[in-house]
CSV table of C-alpha atoms in Angstrom, one decimal:
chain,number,residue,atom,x,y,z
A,1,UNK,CA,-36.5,-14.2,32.1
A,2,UNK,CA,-36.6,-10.5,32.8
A,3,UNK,CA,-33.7,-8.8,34.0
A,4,UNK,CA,-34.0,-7.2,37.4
A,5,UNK,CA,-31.3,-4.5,36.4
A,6,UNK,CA,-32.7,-1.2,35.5
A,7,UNK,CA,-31.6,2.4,34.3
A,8,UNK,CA,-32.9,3.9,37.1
A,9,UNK,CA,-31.1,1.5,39.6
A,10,UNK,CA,-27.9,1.8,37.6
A,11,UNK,CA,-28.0,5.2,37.7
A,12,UNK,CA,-28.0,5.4,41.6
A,13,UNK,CA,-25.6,3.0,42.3
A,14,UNK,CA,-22.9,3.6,39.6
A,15,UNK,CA,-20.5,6.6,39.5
A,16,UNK,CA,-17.8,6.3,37.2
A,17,UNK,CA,-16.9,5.4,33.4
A,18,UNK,CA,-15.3,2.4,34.3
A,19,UNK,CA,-18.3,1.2,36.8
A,20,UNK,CA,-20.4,2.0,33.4
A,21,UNK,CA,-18.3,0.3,30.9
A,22,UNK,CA,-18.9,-2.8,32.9
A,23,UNK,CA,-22.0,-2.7,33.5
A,24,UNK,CA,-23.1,-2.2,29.8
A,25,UNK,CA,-20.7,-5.1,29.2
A,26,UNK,CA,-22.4,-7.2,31.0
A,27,UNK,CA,-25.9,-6.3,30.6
A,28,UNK,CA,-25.0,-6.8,26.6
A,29,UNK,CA,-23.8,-9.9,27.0
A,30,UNK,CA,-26.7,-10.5,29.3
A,31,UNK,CA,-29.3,-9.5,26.7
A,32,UNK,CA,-27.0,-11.8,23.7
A,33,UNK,CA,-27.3,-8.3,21.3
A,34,UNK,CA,-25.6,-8.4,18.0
A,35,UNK,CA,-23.1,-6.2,16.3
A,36,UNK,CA,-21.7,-4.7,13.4
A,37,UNK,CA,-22.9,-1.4,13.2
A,38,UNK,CA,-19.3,0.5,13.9
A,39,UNK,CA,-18.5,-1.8,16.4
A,40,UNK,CA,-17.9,-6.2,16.7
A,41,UNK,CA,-17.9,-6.4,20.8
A,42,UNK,CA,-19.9,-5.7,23.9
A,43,UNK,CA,-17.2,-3.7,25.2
A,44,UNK,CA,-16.5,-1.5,22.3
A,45,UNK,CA,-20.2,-1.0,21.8
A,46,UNK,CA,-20.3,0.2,25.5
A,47,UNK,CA,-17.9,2.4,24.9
A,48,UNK,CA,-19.0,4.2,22.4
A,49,UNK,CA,-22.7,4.7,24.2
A,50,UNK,CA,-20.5,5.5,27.2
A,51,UNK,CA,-18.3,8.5,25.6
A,52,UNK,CA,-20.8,9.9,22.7
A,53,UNK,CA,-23.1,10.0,25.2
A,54,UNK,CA,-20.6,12.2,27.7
A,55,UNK,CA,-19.8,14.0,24.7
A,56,UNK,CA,-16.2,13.2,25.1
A,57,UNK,CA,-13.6,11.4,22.4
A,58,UNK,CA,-14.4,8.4,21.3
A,59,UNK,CA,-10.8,7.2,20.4
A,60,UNK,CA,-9.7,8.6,24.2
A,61,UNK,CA,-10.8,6.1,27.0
A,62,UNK,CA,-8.2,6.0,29.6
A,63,UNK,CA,-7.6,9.7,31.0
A,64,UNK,CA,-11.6,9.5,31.8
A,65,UNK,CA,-12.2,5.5,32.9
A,66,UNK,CA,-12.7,6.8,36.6
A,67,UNK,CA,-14.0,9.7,36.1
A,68,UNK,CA,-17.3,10.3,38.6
A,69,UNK,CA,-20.2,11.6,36.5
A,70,UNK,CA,-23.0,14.1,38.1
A,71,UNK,CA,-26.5,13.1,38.8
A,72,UNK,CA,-27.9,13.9,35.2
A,73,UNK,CA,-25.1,12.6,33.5
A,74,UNK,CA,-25.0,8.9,35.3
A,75,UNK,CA,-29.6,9.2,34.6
A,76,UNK,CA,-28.6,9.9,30.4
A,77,UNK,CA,-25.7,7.0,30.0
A,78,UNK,CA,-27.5,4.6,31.8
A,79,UNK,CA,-30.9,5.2,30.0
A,80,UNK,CA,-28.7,4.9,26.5
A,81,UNK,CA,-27.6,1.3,28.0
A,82,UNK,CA,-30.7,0.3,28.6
A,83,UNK,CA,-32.3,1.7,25.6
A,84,UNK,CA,-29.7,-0.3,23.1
A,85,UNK,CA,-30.9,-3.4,25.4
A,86,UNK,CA,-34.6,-2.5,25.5
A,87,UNK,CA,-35.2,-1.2,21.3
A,88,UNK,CA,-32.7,-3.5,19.8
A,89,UNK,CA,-31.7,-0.8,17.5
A,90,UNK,CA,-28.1,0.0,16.1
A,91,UNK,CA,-26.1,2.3,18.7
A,92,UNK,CA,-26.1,5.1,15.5
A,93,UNK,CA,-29.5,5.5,15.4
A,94,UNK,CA,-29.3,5.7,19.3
A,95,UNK,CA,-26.7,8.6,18.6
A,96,UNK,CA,-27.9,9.9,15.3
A,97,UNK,CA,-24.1,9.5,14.7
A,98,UNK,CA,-21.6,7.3,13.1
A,99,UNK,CA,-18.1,7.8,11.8
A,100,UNK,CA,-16.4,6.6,8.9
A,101,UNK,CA,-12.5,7.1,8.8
A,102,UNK,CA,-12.9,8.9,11.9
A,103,UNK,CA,-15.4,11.4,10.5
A,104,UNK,CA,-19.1,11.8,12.1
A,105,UNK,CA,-22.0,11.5,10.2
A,106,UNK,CA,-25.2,12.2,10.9
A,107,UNK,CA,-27.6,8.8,10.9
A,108,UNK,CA,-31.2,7.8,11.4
A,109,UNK,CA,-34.2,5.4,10.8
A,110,UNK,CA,-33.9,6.3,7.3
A,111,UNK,CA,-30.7,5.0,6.3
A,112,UNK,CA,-28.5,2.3,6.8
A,113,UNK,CA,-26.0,2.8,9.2
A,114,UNK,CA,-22.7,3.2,6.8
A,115,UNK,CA,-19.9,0.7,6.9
A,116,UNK,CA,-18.6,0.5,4.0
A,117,UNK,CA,-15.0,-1.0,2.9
A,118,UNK,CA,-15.0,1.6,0.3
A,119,UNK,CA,-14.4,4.3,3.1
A,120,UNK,CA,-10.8,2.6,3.9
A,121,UNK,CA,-10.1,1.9,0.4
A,122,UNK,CA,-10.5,5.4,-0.7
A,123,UNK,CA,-8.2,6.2,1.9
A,124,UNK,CA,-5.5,4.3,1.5
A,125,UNK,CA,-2.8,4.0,-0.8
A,126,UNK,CA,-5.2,2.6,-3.6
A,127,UNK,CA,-5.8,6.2,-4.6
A,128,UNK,CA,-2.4,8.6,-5.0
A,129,UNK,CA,-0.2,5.5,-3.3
A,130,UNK,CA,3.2,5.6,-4.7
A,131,UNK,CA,3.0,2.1,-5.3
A,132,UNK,CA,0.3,-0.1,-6.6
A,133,UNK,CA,-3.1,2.2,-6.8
A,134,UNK,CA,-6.0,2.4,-9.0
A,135,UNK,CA,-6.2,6.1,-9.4
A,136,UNK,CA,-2.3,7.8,-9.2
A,137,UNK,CA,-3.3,11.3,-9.5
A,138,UNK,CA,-6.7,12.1,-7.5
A,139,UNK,CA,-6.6,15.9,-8.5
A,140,UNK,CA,-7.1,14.3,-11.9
A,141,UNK,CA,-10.3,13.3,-11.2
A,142,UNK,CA,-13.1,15.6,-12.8
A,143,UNK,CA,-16.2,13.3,-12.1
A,144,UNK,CA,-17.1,11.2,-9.5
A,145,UNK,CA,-20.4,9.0,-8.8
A,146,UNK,CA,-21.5,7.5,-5.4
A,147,UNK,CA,-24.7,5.2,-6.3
A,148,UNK,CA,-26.9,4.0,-3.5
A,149,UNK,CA,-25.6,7.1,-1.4
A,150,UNK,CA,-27.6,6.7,1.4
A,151,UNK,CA,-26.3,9.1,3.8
A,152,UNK,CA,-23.9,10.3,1.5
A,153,UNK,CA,-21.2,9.4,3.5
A,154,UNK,CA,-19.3,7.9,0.7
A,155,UNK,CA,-19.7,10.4,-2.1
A,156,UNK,CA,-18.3,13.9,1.1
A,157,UNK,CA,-15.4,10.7,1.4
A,158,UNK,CA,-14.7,11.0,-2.1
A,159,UNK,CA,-15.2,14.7,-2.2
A,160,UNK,CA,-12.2,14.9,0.3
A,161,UNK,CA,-9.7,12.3,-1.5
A,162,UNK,CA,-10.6,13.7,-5.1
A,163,UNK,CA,-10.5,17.6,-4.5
A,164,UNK,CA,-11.1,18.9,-7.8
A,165,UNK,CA,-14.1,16.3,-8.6
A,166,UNK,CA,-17.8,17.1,-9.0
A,167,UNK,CA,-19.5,14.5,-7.1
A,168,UNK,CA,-23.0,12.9,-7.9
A,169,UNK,CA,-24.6,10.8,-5.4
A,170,UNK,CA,-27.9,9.1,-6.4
A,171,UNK,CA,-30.5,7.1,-4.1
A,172,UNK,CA,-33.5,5.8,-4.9
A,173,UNK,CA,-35.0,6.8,-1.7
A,174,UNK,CA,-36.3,10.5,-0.7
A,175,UNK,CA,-36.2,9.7,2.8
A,176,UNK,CA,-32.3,8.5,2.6
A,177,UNK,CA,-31.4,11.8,-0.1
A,178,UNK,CA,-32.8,14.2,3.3
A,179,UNK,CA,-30.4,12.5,5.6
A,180,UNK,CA,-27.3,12.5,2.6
A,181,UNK,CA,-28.9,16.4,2.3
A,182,UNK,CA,-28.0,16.9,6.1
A,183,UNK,CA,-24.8,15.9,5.5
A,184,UNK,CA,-23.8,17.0,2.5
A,185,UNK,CA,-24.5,20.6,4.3
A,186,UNK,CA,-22.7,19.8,7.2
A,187,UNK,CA,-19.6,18.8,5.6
A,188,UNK,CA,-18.7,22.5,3.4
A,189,UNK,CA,-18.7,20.3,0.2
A,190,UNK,CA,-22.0,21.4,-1.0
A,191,UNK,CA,-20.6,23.3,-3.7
A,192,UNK,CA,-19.3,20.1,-5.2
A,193,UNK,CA,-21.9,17.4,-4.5
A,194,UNK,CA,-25.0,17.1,-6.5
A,195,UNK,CA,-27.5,14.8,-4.7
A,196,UNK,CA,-30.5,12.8,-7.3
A,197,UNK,CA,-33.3,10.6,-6.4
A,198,UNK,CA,-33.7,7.6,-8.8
A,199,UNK,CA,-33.1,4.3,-10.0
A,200,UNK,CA,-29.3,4.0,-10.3
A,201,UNK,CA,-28.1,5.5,-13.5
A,202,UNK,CA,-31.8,7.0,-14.8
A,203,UNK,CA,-31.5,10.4,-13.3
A,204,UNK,CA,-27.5,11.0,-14.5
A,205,UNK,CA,-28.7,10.7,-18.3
A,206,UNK,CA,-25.8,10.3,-20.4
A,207,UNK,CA,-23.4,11.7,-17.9
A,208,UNK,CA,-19.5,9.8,-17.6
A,209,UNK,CA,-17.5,9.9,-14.4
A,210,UNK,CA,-13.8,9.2,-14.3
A,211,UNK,CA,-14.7,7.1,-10.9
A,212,UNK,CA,-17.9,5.6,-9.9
A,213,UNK,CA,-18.1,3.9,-6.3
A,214,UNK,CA,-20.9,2.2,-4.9
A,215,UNK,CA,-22.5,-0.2,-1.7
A,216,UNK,CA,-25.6,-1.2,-3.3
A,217,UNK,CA,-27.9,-3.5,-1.1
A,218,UNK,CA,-26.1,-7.5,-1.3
A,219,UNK,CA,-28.0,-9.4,1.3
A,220,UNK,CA,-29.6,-12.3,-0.3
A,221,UNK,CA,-32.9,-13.3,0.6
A,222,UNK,CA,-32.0,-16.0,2.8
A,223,UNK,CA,-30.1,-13.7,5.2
A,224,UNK,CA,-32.6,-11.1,5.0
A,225,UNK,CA,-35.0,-13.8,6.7
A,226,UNK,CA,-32.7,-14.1,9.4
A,227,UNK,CA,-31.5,-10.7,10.3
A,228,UNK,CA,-31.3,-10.1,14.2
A,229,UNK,CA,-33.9,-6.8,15.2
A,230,UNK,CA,-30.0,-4.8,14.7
A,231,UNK,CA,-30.5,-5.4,11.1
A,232,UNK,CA,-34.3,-5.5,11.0
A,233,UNK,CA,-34.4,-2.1,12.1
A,234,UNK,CA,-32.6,-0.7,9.0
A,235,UNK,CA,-33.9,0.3,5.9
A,236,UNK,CA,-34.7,-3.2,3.8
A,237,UNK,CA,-34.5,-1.4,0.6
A,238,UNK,CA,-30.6,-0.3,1.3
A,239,UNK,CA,-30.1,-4.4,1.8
A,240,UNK,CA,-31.9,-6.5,0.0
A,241,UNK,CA,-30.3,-7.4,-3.1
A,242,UNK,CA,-32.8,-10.3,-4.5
A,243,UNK,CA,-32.3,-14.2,-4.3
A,244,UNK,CA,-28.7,-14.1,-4.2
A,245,UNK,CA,-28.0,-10.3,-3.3
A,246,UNK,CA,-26.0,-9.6,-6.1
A,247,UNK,CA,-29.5,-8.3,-8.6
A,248,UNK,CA,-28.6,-4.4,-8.3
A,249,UNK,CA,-24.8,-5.6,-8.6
A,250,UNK,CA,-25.6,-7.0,-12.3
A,251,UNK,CA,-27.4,-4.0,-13.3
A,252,UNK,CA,-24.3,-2.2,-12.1
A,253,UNK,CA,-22.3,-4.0,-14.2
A,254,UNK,CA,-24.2,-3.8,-17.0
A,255,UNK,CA,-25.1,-0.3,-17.2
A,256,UNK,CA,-21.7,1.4,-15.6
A,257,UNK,CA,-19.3,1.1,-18.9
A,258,UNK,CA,-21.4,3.6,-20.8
A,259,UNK,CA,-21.2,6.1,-17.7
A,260,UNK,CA,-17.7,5.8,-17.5
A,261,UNK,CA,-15.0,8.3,-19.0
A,262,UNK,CA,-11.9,6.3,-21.1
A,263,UNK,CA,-10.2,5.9,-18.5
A,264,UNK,CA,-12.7,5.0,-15.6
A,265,UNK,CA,-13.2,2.6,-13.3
A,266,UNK,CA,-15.9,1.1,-10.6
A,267,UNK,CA,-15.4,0.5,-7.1
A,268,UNK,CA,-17.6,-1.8,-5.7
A,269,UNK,CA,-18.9,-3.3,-2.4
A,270,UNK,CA,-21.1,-6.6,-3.1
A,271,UNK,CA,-20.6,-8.6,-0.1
A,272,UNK,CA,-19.8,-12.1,0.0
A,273,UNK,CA,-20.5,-12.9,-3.4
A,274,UNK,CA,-17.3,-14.0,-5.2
A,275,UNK,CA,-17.8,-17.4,-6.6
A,276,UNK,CA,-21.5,-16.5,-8.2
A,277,UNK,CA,-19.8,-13.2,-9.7
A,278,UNK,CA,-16.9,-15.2,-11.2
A,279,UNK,CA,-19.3,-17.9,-12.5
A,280,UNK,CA,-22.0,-15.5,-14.0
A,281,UNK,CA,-18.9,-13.1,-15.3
A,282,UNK,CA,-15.7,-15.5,-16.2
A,283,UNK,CA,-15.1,-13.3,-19.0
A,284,UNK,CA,-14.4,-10.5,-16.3
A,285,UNK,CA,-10.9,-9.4,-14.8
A,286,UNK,CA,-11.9,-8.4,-11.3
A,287,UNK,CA,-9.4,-7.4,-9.2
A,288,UNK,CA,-10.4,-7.9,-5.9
A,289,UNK,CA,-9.5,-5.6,-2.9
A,290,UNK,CA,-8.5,-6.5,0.8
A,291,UNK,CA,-9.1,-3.8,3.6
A,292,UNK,CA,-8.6,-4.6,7.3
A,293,UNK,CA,-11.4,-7.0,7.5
A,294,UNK,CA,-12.3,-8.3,4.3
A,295,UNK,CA,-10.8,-9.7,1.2
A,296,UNK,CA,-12.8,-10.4,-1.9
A,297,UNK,CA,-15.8,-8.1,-1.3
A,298,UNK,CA,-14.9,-4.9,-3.2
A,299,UNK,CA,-13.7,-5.2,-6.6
A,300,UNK,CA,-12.1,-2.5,-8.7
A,301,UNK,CA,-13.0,-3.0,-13.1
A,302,UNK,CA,-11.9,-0.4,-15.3
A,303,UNK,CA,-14.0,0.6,-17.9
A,304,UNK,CA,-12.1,-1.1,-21.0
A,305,UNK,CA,-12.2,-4.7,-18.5
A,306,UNK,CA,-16.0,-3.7,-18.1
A,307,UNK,CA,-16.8,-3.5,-22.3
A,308,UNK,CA,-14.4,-6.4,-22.8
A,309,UNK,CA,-16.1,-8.8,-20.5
A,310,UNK,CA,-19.6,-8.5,-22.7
């Protein structure tokens, strides 16, 4: 059934954030989209639409909810409704925008919209905590290596949280390195980030790095059959991961211990893999990570747990 609602109609008969806000909640829900691109609901999806679109804070709603908008502005957020309905595509690439840890990044077509745990964990208290962490000193940290970078949103992360580190951030696709080249730029830590296309670990020779993070593609095949159009519309190479999604995983874990300095250690992002990890690797002493909304899909091996569990 086609919706009689249109931009154009909103547009006229709308006049403030909250009268939006609704409206894209319900036209959403309407629709049945699907999340998980930044946000998990219809309302914090609208939201985001809503105020990026405004160019106004996305973490301040209320002194703006009934705020009237002019003519042009009421014609651009209702077109951006309508256009997450109408494409299917993630609100980021709608944007060209996503934030991680409250920074923005620059997204498009050619790169998965980033979401990684990783960003969390390397801002918590896992690295320089005064408890429990898995680096204590992040000034210590020389080398750092973001595989799969994508956007490079992980590897300017880790050039913030480990400020004396040279960072190398390595994708296997041109198209992804010229978006992760964008940002690199825009971020003032191009002096410390070094950005190579190839195959994991070919390009980086016989380079060691006293940290090496990476969200390499995990979705098995299985999923990847069913992705909604959300998902379809990113980048399959940055997600598949083969049968079981965890194929670039095991070449990670093969081929990180002899790129890792004495001391050094692998973050990892891998999904929801945990039983088929610990049966293909019993010999391994993964500690697994929890963030906000996950537990068991990062792990953390040192280098000596690495060469141990051959």
């Amino acid at each position: 059934m086609t919706s009689k609602h249109t931009a154009a109609s909103a547009a006229a008969e709308l006049s403030t954030i909250r009268d939006f806000l609704r409206y894209g909640v319900s036209r959403f829900n309407e629709a049945d989209l699907d999340y998980g691109h930044g946000t998990t609901t219809a309302f914090d999806e609208a939201v985001f639409l809503v105020l990026e679109s405004l160019h106004l804070p996305v973490d301040q709603l209320d002194p703006y909810m009934d705020a009237r908008l002019t003519a042009a502005e009421r014609e651009a957020v209702a077109g951006i409704l309508h256009a997450r309905i109408d494409t299917r595509k993630p609100a980021p690439y709608l944007l060209n925008k996503a934030y991680i840890q409250g920074i923005p990044f620059y997204v498009d077509e050619r790169v998965i919209v980033p979401r990684s745990y990783i960003g969390e964990l390397l801002f918590s208290d896992m690295f320089g905590g005064d408890d429990f962490t898995l680096v204590e000193d992040p000034t210590s940290v020389e080398r750092v290596l973001d595989l799969c970078t994508g956007s490079g949103c992980l590897a300017i992360l880790a050039a913030r949280i480990f400020p004396e580190a040279q960072v190398d951030a390595v994708d296997l696709s041109p198209d992804a390195l010229e978006v992760a080249k964008r940002n690199v730029a825009d971020s003032g830590f191009g002096d410390r980030i070094t950005l190579h296309q190839g195959d994991l670990f070919a390009p980086l020779k016989t380079r060691k790095y006293d940290v090496i993070i990476t969200n390499p593609p995990y979705v098995d095949a299985e999923s990847m059959d069913a992705l909604p159009p959300e998902f379809r519309a990113e980048p399959a190479l940055a997600l598949a991961g083969g049968d079981d999604g965890l194929d670039i995983v095991r070449r990670i874990l093969k081929e990180a211990p002899k790129h890792l300095t004495p001391e050094g250690g692998l973050l990892c992002e891998f999904g929801t893999g945990r039983e088929i990890l610990e049966a293909d690797y019993p010999h391994l002493d993964f500690l697994w990570l929890q963030t906000a909304n996950s537990f068991g899909e990062v792990f953390w091996l040192t280098r000596d747990q690495l060469k141990a569990g051959k």
